[in-house]
Tab-separated table of C-alpha atoms in Angstrom:
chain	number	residue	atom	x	y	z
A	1	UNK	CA	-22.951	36.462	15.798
A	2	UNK	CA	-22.923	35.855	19.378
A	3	UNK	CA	-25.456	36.863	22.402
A	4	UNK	CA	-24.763	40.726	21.841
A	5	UNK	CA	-25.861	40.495	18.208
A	6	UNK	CA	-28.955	38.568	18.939
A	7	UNK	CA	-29.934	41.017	22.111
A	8	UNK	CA	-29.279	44.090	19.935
A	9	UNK	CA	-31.640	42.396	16.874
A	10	UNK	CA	-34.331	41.837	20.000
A	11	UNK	CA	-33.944	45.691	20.950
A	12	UNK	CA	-34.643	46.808	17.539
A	13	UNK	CA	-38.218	44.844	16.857
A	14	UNK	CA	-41.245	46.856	17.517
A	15	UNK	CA	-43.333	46.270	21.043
A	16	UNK	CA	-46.123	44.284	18.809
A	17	UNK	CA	-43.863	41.690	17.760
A	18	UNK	CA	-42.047	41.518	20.484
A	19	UNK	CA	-44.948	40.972	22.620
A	20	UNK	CA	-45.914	38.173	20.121
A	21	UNK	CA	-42.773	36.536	20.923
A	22	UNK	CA	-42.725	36.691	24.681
A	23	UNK	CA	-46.440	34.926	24.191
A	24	UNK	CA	-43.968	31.922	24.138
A	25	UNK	CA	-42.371	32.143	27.591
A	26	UNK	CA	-43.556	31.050	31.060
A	27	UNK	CA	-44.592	33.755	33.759
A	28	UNK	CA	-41.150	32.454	35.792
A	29	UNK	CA	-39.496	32.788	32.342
A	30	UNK	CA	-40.652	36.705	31.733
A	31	UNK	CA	-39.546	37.318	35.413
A	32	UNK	CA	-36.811	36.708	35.056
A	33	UNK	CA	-36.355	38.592	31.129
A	34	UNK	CA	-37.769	41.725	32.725
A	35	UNK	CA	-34.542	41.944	34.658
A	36	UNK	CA	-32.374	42.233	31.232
A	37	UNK	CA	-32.838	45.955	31.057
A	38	UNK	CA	-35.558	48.764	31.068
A	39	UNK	CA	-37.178	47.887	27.850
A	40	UNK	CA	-37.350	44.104	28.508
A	41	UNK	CA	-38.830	45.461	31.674
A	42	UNK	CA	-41.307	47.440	30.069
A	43	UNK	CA	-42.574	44.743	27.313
A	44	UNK	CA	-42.957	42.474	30.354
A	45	UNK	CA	-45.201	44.786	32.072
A	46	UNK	CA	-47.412	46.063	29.338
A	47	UNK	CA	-47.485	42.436	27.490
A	48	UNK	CA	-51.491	42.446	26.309
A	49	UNK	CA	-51.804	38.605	26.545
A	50	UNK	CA	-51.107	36.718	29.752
A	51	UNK	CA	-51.447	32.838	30.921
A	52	UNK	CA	-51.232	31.777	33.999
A	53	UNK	CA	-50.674	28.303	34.518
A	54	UNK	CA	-49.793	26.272	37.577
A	55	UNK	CA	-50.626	22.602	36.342
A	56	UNK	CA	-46.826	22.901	34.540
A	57	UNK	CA	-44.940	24.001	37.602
A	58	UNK	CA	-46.580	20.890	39.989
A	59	UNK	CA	-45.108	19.639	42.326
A	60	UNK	CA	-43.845	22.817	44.346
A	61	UNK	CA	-42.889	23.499	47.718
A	62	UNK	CA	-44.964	25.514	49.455
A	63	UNK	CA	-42.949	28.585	50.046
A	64	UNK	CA	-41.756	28.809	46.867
A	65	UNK	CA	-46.126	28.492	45.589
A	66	UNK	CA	-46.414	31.852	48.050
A	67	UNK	CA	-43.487	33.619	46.539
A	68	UNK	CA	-45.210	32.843	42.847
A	69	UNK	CA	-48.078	34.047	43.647
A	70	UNK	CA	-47.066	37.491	45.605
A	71	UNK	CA	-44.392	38.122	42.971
A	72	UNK	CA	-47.930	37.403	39.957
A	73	UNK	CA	-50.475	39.974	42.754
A	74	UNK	CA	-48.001	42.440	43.177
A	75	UNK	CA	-47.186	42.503	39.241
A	76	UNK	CA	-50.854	43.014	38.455
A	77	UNK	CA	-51.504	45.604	40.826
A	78	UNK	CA	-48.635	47.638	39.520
A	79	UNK	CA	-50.314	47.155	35.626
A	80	UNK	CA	-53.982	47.733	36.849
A	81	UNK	CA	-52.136	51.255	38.983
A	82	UNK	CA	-50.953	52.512	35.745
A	83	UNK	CA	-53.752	51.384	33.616
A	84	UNK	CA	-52.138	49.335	31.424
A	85	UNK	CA	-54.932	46.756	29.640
A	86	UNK	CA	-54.775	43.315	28.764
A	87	UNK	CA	-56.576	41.564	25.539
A	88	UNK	CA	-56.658	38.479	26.850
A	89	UNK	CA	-56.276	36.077	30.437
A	90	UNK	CA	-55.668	32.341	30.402
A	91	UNK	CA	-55.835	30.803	33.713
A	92	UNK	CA	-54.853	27.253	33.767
A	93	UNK	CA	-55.082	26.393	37.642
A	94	UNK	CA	-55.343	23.028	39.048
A	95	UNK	CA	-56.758	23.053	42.807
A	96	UNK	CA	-55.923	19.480	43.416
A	97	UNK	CA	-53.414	18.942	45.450
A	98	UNK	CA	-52.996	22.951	46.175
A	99	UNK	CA	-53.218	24.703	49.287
A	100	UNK	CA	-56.393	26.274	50.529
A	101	UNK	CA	-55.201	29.911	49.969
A	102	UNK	CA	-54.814	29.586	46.412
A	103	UNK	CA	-58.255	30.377	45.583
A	104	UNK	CA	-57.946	33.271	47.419
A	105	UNK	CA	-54.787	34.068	45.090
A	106	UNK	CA	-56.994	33.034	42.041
A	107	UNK	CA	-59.729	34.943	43.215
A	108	UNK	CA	-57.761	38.244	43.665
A	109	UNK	CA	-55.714	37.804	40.074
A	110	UNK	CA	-59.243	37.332	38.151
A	111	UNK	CA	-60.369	40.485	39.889
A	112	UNK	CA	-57.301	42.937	38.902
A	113	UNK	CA	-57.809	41.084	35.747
A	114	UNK	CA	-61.075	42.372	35.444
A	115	UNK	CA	-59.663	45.530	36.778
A	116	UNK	CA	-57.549	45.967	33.661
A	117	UNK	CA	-60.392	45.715	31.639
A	118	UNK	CA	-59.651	42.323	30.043
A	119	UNK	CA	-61.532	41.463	26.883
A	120	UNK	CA	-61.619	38.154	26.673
A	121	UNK	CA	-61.063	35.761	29.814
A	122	UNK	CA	-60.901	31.701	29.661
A	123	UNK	CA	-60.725	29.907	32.599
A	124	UNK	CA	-59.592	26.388	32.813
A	125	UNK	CA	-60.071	25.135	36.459
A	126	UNK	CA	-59.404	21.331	38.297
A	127	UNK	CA	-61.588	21.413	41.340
A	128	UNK	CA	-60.989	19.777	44.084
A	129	UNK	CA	-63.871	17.481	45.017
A	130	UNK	CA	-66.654	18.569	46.196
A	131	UNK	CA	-65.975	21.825	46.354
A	132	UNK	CA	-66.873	24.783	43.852
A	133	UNK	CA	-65.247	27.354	41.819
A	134	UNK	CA	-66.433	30.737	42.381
A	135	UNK	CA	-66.730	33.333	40.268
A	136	UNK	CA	-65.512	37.274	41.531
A	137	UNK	CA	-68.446	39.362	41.118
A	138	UNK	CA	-65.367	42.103	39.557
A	139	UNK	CA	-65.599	39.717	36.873
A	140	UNK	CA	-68.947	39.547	35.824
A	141	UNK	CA	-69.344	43.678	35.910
A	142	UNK	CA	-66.135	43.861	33.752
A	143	UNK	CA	-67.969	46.430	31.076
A	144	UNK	CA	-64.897	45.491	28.465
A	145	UNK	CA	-65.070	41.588	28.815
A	146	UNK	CA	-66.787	40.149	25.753
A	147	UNK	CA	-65.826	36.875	25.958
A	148	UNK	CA	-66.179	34.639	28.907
A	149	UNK	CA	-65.078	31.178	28.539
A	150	UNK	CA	-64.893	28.468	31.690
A	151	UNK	CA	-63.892	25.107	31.541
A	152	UNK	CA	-63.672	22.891	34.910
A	153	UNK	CA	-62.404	19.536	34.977
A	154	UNK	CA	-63.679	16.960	37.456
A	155	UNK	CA	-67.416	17.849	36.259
A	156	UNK	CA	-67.038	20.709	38.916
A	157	UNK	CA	-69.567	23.012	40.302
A	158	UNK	CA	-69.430	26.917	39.255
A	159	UNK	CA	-70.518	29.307	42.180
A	160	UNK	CA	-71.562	32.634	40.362
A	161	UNK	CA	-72.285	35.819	42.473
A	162	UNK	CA	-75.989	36.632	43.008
A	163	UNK	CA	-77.865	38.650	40.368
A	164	UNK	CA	-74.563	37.834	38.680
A	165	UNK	CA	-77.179	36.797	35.233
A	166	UNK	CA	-77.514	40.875	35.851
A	167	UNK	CA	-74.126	41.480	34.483
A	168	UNK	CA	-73.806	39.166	31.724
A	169	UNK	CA	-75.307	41.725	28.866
A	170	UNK	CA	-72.305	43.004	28.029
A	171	UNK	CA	-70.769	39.466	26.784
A	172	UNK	CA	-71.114	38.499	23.551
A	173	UNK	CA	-69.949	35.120	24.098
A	174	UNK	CA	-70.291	32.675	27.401
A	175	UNK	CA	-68.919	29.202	27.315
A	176	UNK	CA	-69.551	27.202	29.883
A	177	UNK	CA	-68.144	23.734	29.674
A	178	UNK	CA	-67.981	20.607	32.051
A	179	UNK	CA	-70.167	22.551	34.398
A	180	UNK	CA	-72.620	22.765	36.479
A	181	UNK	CA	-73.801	25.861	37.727
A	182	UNK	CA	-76.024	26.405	40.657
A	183	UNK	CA	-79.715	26.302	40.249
A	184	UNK	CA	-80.291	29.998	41.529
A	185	UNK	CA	-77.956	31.003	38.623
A	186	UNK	CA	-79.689	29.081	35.997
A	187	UNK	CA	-83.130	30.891	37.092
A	188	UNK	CA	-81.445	34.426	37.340
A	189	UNK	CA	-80.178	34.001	33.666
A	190	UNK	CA	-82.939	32.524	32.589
A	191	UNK	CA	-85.185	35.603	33.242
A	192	UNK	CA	-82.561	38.267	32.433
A	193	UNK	CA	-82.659	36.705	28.811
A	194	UNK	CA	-86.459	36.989	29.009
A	195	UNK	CA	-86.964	40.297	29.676
């Protein structure tokens, strides 16, 4: 059985599994698959579970880094526009090395994450030295997220919003690790656990 056979076989499996199977491919990868035909276009778009990873792709030219991350904005806004949800967000993004206006890409993607209602968010994150991550305030007053995991490498500092300890009711889980958070957060969460 050639290509055909094997296409027709992936047309016939439900959305669940076939979702569970695309969990396996790159974001350039599903690009590309979502141009097969309408369905592969619509499993691409309504996949539940995404990762987003740059440290595989390194190095890139830069045109090619702006084109990524248009092509990832544009494909988010068009899921958070039609209200499409998603379980779960990896984000595996090295700043070293990067260009400046990647956090503002990373930035924007964690918000219209939090925009369609994500669930449970991990963020792994290589800082650039002295410098700190920040945290979208969309993020933290995401009613659905229950699960909040964030990992920096390079013992790197975590900016969270102010009165962002305000927001953090809703999660049943927060894992913080190699961080270091500013002082003001510390306090803030401090007393909104001591009310």
């Amino acid at each position: 059985m050639g290509t055909a056979g094997t296409l027709d076989r992936f047309r016939k499996l439900p959305h669940k599994i076939a979702h569970q199977i695309l969990l396996f491919i790159s974001m350039g990868e599903l690009a590309r698959f979502r141009l097969v035909s309408k369905r592969c276009k619509r499993l691409c778009f309504t996949i539940p579970h995404l990762t987003f990873d740059n440290r595989t792709r390194r190095p890139i030219d830069p045109d090619r880094q702006i084109q990524h991350n248009l092509f990832l904005n544009r494909w988010m806004d068009l899921r958070q526009d039609d209200g499409i949800k998603i379980s779960t967000l990896y984000l595996n993004w090295s700043f070293e090395g990067s260009y400046s206006y990647e956090e503002f890409y990373v930035g924007k993607l964690l918000s219209q994450a939090a925009g369609s209602e994500v669930e449970l968010l991990k963020i792994e994150v290589i800082t650039r030295s002295d410098t700190a991550f920040e945290l979208p305030v969309s993020v933290l007053k995401c009613e659905p997220l229950t699960i909040l995991m964030l990992i920096l490498t390079n013992q790197g500092i975590v900016r969270f919003p102010s009165l962002s300890s305000s927001y953090f009711y809703v999660l049943k889980q927060l894992k913080l690790e190699n961080v270091h958070p500013e002082y003001e957060f510390i306090r803030d969460l401090g007393s909104s656990f001591c009310k």
